[in-house]
Structures are given as C-alpha cells and as structure tokens.
Coordinates of N, CA and C and ligand atoms in Angstrom, one line a residue:
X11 N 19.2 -30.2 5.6 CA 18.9 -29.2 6.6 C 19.8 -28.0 6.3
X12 N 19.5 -27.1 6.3 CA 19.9 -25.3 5.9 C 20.8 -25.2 7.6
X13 N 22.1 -24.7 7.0 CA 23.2 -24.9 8.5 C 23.0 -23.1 8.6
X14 N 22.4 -22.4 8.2 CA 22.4 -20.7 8.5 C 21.0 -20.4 8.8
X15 N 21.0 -19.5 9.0 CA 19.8 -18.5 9.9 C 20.3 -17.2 9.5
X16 N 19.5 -16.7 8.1 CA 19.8 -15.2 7.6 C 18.6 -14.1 8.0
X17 N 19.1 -13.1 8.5 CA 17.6 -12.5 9.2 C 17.8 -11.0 8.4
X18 N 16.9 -11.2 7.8 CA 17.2 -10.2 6.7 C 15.9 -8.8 7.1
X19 N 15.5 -7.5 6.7 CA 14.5 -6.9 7.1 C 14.9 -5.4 7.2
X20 N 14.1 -4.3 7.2 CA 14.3 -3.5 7.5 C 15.1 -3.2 8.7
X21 N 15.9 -1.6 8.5 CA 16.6 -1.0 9.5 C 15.7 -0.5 10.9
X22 N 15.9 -1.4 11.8 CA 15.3 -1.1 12.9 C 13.9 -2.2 13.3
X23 N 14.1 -3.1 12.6 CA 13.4 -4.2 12.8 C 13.4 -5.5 14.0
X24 N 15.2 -5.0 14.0 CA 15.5 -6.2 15.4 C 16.0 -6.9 15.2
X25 N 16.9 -7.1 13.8 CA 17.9 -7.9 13.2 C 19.4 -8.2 14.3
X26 N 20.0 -7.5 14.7 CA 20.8 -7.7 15.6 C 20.1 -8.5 16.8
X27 N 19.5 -7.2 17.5 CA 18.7 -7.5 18.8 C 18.9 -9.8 19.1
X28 N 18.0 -9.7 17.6 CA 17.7 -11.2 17.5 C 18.5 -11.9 17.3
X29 N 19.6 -11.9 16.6 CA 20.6 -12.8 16.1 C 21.7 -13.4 17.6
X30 N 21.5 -13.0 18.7 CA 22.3 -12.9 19.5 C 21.3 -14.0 20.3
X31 N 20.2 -14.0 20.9 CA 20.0 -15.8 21.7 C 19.5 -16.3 20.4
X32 N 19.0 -15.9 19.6 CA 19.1 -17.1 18.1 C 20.5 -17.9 18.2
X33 N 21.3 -17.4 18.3 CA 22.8 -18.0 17.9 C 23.2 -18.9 19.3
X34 N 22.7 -18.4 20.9 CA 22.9 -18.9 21.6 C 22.3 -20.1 21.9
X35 N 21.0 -19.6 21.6 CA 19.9 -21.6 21.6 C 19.9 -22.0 20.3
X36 N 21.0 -22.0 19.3 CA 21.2 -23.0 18.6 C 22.7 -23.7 18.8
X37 N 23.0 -23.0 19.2 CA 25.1 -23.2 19.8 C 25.9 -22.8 18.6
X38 N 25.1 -21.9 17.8 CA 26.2 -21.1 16.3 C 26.5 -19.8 16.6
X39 N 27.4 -19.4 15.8 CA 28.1 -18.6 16.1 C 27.4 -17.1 15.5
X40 N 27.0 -15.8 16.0 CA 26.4 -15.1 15.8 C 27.7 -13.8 14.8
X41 N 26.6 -13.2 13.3 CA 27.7 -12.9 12.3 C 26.9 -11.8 12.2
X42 N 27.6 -10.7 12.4 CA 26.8 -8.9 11.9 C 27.3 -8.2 11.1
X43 N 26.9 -8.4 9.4 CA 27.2 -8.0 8.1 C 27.6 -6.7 8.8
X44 N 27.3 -5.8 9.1 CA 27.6 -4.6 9.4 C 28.9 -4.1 10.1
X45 N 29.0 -5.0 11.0 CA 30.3 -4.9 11.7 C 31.5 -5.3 11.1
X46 N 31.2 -6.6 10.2 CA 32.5 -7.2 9.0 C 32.6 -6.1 8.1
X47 N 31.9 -5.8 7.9 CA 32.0 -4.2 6.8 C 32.9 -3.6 7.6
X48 N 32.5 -2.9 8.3 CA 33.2 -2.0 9.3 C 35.0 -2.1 9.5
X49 N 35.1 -3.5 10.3 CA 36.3 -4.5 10.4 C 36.6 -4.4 8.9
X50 N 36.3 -4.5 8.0 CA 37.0 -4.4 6.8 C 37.8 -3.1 5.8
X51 N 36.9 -2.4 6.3 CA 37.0 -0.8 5.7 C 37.8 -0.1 6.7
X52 N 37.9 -0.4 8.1 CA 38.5 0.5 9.3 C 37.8 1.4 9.5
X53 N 36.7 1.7 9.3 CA 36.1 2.9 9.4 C 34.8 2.5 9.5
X54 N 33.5 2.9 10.1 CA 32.1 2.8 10.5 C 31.3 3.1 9.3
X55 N 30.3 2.8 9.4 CA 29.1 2.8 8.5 C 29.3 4.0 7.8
X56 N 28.9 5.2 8.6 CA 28.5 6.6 7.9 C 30.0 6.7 7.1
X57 N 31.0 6.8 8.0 CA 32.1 7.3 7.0 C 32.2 6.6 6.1
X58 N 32.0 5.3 5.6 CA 32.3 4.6 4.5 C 30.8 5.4 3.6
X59 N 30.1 5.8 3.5 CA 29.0 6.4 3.0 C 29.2 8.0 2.8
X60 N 30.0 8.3 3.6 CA 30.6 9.7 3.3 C 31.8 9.6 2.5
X61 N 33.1 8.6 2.5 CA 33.9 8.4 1.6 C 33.5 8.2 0.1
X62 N 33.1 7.0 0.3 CA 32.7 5.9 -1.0 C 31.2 6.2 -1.5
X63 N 30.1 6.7 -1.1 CA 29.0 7.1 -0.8 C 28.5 4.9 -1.0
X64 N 27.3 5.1 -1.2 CA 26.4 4.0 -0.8 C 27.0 2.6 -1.5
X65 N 27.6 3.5 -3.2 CA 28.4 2.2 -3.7 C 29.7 1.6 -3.1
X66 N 30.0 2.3 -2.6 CA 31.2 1.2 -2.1 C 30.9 0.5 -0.8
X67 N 30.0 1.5 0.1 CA 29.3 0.1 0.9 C 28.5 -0.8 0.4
X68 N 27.7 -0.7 -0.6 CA 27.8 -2.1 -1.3 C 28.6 -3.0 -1.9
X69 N 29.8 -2.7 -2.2 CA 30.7 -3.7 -2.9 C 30.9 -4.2 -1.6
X70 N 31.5 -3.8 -0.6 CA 32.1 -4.4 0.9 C 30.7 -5.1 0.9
X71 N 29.7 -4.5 1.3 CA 28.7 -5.5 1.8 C 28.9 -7.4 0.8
X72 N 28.8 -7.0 -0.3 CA 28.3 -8.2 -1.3 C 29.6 -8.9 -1.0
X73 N 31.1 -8.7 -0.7 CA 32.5 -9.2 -0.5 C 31.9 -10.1 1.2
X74 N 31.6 -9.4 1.8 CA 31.2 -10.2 3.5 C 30.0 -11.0 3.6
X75 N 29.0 -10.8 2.7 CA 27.9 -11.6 2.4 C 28.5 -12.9 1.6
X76 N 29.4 -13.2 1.0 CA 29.4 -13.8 -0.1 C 31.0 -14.7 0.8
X77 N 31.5 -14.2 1.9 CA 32.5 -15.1 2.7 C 31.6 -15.8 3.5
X78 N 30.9 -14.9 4.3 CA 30.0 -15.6 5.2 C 29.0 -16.2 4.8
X79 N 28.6 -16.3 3.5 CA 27.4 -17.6 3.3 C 28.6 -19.2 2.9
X80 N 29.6 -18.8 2.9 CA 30.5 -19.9 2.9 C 30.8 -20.9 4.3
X81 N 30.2 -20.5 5.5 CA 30.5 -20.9 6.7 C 29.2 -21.3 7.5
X82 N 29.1 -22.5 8.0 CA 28.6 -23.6 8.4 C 27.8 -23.0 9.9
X83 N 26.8 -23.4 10.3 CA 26.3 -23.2 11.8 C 26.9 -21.4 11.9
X84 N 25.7 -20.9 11.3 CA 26.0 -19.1 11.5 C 24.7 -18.5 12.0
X85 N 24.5 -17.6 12.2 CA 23.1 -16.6 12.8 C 23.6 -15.4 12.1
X86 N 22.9 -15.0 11.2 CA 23.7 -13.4 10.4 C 22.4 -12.7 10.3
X87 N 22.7 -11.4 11.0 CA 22.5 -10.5 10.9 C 23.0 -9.8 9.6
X88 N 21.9 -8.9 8.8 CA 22.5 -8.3 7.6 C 21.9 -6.9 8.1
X89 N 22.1 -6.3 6.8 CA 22.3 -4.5 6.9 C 21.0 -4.7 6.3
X90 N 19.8 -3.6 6.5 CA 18.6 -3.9 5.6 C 18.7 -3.1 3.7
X91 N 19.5 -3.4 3.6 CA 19.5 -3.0 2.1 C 20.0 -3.9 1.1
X92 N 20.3 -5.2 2.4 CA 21.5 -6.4 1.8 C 20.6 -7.1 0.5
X93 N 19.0 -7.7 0.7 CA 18.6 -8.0 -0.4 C 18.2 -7.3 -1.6
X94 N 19.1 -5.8 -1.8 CA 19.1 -5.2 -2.7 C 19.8 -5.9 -4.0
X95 N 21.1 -6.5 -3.8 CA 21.7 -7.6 -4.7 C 21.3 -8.5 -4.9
X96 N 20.9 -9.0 -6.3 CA 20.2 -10.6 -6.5 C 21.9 -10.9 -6.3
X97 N 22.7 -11.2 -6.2 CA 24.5 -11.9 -6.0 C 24.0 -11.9 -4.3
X98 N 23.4 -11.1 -3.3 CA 23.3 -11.1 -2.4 C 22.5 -12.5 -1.9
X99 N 21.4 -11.8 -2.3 CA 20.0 -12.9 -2.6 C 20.4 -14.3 -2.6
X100 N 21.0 -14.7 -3.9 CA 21.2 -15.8 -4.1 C 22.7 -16.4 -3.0
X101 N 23.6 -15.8 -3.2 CA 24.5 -16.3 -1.9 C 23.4 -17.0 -0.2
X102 N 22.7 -15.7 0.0 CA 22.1 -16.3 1.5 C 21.0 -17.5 1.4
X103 N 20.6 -17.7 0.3 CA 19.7 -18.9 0.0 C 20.2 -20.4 -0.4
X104 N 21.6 -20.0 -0.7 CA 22.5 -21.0 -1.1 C 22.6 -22.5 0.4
X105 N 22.4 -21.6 1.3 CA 22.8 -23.0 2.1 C 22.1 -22.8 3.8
X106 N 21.1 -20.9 3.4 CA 20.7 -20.4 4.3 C 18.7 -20.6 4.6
X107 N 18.4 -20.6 6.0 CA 17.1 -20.4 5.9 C 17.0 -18.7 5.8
X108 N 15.9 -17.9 5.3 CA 16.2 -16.8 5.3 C 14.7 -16.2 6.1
X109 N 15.0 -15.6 7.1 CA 13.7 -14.8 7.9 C 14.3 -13.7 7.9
X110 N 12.5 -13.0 7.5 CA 12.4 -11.5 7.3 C 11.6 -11.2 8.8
X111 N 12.5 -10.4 9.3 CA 11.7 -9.6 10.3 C 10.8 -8.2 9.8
X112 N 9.6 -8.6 10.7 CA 8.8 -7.1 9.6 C 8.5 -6.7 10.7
X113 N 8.2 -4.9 10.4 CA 7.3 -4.3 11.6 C 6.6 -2.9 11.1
X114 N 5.9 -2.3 11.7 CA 5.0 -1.1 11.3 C 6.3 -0.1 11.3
X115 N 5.4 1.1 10.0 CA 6.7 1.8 9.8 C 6.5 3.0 11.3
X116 N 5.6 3.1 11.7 CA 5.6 3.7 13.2 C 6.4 2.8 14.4
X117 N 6.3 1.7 14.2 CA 7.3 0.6 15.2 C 8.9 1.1 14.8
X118 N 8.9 1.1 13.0 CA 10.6 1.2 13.1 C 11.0 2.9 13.4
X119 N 10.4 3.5 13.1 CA 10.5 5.2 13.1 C 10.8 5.3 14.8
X120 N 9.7 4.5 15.6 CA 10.1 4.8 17.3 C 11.2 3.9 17.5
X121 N 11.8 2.8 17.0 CA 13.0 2.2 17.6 C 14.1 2.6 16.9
X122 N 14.2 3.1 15.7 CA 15.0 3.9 15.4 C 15.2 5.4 16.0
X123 N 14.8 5.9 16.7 CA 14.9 7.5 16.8 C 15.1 7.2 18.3
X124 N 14.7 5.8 18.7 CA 14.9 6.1 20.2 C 16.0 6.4 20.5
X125 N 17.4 6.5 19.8 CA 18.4 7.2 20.0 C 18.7 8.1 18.8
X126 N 19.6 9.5 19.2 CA 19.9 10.0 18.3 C 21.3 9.7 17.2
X127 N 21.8 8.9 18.3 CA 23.2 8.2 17.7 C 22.6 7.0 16.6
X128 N 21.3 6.4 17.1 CA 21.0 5.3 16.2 C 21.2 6.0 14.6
X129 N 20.0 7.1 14.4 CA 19.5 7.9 13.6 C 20.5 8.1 12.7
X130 N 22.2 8.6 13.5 CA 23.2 9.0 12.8 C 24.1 7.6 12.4
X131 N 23.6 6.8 12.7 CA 24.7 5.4 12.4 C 24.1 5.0 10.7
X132 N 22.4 5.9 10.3 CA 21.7 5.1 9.6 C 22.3 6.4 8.3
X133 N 22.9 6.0 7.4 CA 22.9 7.2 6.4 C 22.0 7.6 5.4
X134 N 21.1 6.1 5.5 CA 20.1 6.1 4.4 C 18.6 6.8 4.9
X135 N 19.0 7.1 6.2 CA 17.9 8.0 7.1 C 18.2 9.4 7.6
X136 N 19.0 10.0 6.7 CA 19.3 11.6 6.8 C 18.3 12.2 6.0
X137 N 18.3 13.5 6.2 CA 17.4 14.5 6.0 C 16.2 14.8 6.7
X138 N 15.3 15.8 6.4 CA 14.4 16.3 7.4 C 13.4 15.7 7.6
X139 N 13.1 14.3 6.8 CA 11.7 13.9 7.1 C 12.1 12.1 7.0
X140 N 12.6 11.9 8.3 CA 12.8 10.1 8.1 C 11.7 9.5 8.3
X141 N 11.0 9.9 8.5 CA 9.4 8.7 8.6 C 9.0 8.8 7.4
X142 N 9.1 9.9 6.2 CA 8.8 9.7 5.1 C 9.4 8.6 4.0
X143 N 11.0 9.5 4.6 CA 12.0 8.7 4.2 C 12.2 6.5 4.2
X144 N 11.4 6.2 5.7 CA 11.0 5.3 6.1 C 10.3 4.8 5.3
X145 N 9.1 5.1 4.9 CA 7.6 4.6 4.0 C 8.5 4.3 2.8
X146 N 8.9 4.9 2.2 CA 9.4 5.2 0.8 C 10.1 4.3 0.9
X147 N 11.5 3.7 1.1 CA 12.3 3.1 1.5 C 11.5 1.5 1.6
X148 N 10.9 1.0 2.4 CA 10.5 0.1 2.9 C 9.7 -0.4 1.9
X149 N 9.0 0.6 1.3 CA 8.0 0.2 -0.6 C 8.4 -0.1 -1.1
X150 N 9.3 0.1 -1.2 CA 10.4 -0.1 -2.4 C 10.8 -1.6 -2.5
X151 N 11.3 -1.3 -1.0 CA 12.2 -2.9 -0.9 C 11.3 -4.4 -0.7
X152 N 9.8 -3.9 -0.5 CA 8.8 -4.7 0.5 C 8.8 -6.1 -0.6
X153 N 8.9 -6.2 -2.1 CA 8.9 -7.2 -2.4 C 10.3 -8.1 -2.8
X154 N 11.1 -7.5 -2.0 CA 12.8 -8.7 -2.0 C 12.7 -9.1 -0.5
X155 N 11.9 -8.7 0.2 CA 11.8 -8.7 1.5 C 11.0 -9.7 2.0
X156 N 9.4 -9.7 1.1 CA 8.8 -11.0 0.7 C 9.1 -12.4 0.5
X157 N 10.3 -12.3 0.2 CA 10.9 -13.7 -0.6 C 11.4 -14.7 0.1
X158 N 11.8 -13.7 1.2 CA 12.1 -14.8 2.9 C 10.9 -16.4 3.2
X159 N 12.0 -17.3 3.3 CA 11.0 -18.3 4.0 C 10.2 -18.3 5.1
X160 N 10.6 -17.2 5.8 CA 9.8 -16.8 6.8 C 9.5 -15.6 7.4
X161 N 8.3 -14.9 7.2 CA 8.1 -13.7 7.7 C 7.5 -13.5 9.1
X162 N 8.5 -12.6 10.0 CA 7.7 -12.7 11.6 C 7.5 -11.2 11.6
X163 N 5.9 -10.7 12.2 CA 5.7 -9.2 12.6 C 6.2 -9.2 13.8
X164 N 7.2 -8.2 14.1 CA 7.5 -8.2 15.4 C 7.2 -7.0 16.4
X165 N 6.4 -6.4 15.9 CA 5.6 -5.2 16.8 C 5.1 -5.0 18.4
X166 N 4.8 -6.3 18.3 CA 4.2 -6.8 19.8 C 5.0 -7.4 20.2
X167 N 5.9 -8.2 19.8 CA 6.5 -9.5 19.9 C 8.0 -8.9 21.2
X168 N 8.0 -9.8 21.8 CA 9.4 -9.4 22.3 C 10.3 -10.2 22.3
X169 N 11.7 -9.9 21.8 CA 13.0 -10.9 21.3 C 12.6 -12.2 21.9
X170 N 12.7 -12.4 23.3 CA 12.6 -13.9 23.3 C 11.1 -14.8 22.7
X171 N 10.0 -14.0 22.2 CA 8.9 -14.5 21.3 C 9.6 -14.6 20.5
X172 N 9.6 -13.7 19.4 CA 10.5 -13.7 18.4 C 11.6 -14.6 18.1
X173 N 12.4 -15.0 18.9 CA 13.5 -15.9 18.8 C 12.6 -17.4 18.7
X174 N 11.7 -17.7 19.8 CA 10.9 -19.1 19.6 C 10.6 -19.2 19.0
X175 N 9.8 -18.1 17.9 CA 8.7 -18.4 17.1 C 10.0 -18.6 15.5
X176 N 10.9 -18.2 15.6 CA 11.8 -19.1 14.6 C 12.4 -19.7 14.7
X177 N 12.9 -20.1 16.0 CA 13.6 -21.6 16.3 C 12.3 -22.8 15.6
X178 N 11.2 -22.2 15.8 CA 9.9 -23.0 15.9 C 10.1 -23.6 13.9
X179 N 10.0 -22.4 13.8 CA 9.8 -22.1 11.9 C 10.7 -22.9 11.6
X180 N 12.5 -22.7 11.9 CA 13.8 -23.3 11.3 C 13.6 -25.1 11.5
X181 N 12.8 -25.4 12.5 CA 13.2 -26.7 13.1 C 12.1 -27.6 11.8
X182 N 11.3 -26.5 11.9 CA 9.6 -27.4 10.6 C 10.3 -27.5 9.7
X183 N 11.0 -27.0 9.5 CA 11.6 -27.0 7.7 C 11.5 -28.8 7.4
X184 N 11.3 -29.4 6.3 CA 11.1 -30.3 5.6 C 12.5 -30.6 5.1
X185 N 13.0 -31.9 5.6 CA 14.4 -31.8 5.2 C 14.5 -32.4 3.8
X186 N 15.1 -31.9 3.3 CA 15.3 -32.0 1.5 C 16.1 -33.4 1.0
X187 N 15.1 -34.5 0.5 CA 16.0 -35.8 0.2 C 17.3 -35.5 -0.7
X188 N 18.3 -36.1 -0.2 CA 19.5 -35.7 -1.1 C 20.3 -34.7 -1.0
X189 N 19.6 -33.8 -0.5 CA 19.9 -32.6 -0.2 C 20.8 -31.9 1.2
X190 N 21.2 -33.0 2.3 CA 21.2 -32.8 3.6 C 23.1 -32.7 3.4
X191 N 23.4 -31.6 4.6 CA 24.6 -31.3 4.4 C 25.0 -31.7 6.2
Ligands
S3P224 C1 21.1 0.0 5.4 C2 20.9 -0.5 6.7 C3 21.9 -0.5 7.7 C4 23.3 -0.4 7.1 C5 23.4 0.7 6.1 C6 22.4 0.5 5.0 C7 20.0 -0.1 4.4 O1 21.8 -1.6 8.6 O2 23.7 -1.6 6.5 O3 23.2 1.9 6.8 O4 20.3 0.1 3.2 O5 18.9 -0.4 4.8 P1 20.6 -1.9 9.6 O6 19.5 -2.5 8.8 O7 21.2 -2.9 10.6 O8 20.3 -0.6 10.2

C-alpha cells in the first residue's frame, strides 16, 4: 500500500485547498512543496523567481520533492510545474499514490484572479494576458499531468467531494503482493 498522497495539477486547481482534510481523514501529516521552498530560500515564491529566475526555483523545488518523498504517511501538495522533472516524477511515484486535480481553464482563470495577491504570488502568470497565458501553459503540461493514478474534475466539485472521492480512489488501490510497506 502507497504511504503518500501526491496531488499534483495545475496552479489554481485546489491542490492546497485539498491536501488539508485529505491529511486530516487520513491522520498524516499535511506537506506544501511551496512553502518548504520558501522555508528553504528565506524568501517567497516571486522573489526567488526574481533572484534566481524559474531555474533556481526549480533546483529548490526538486531538493524538497526528493526529501519529502522520503517520509512515510504525507498529503503533499506540489507547485504545478513540479511534474516538469522526470527526477520529480519518478521520486513522487516511488512510494506515492499520485492524483491530478483537473479543472476548466475558465474555472482556474476565476480562482486564480479571485485575488489580486493570488495573481502576484503566481510568477508564471505575469503579463497582460493570463488566461492566454493559462491555455498555453496547461497544453503544454496536460500530458505529465495525465500520468496521475488518478484524475478528479473538480469544477463543480466542492473540497469535501473532492476529498471523498479520493479517499475513495486511495483506499481501491490493489495492494501489490510483495510489495506492501
Ligand atoms: C508553478 C506553480 C506554483 C509555484 C510556482 C510555479 C508552476 O504553485 O510552484 O509559482 O510552474 O505551475 P501552485 O500550483 O500552487 O500555484
């Protein structure tokens, strides 16, 4: 049986949002690649993207992805660019179930903008046209995103749907002879 719960998906999907009663109705401990970044660099998302521009947030990222797939009973939240690294990829599959949260790029465009601080926390969503920016972005990535054991649309869905309907998914899993940790 897979001791993690990796919720991987685009920016504004509901990767946080979810990872928090995911972690609580399973009794594990809830982990936000974004924030260990953060805690790691001393400094927040944008400025590490203004310093280092996108590569050095990725090295941090792949250094916190690659501690925390080492730790037992987790709920991790990732940054949505994290299955950009096959080193990434293969770390969270290592010992993880992996769900992709998906949603319409008008669903993520309105929960993203619903604040303007969100907007500015996202660096990969600057310039004049982020809904564009959005499509583009999301094409790109739509087949590492695929690869998840489990895909949930969560458009309609509201977190505590959303949370059942993968406690639902994690529990069906087929436990692997030999395999059991
Ligand atoms: C990114 C998503 C962000 C954050 C960084 C890069 C991406 O996390 O890791 O701005 O490449 O999609 P969220 O998906 O939590 O917004």
């Amino acid at each position: 049986m897979k001791d993690q719960i990796w919720l991987i998906g685009f920016m504004g999907t509901g990767k946080s949002r979810i990872a928090r009663p995911l972690a609580v109705a399973l009794g594990w401990e809830r982990v936000d690649i974004d924030e260990l970044i953060e805690q790691e660099a001393g400094e927040g998302v944008p400025d590490i993207f203004r310093h280092g521009g996108e590569g050095a947030f990725r090295v941090l990222e792949t250094k916190v992805i690659e501690r925390v797939a080492q730790t037992p009973n987790v709920v991790v939240a990732t940054g949505g660019g994290s299955v950009l690294s096959e080193i990434n990829r293969e770390a969270m599959k290592a010992r993880g179930f992996i769900v992709c949260l998906d949603a319409r790029v008008d669903t993520i465009a309105a929960r993203v903008m619903a604040s303007d601080a969100h907007v500015s926390e996202r660096p990969l969503l600057q310039g004049d046209d982020p809904l564009a920016r959005i499509t583009s972005l999301k094409a790109e990535r739509e087949a590492l995103y695929r690869q998840a054991d489990f895909i949930i649309q969560t458009d309609d869905m509201t977190p505590d749907q959303v949370t059942h309907q993968i406690l639902l998914a994690f529990r069906e899993q087929p436990a692997v002879p030999g395999n059991a940790t």
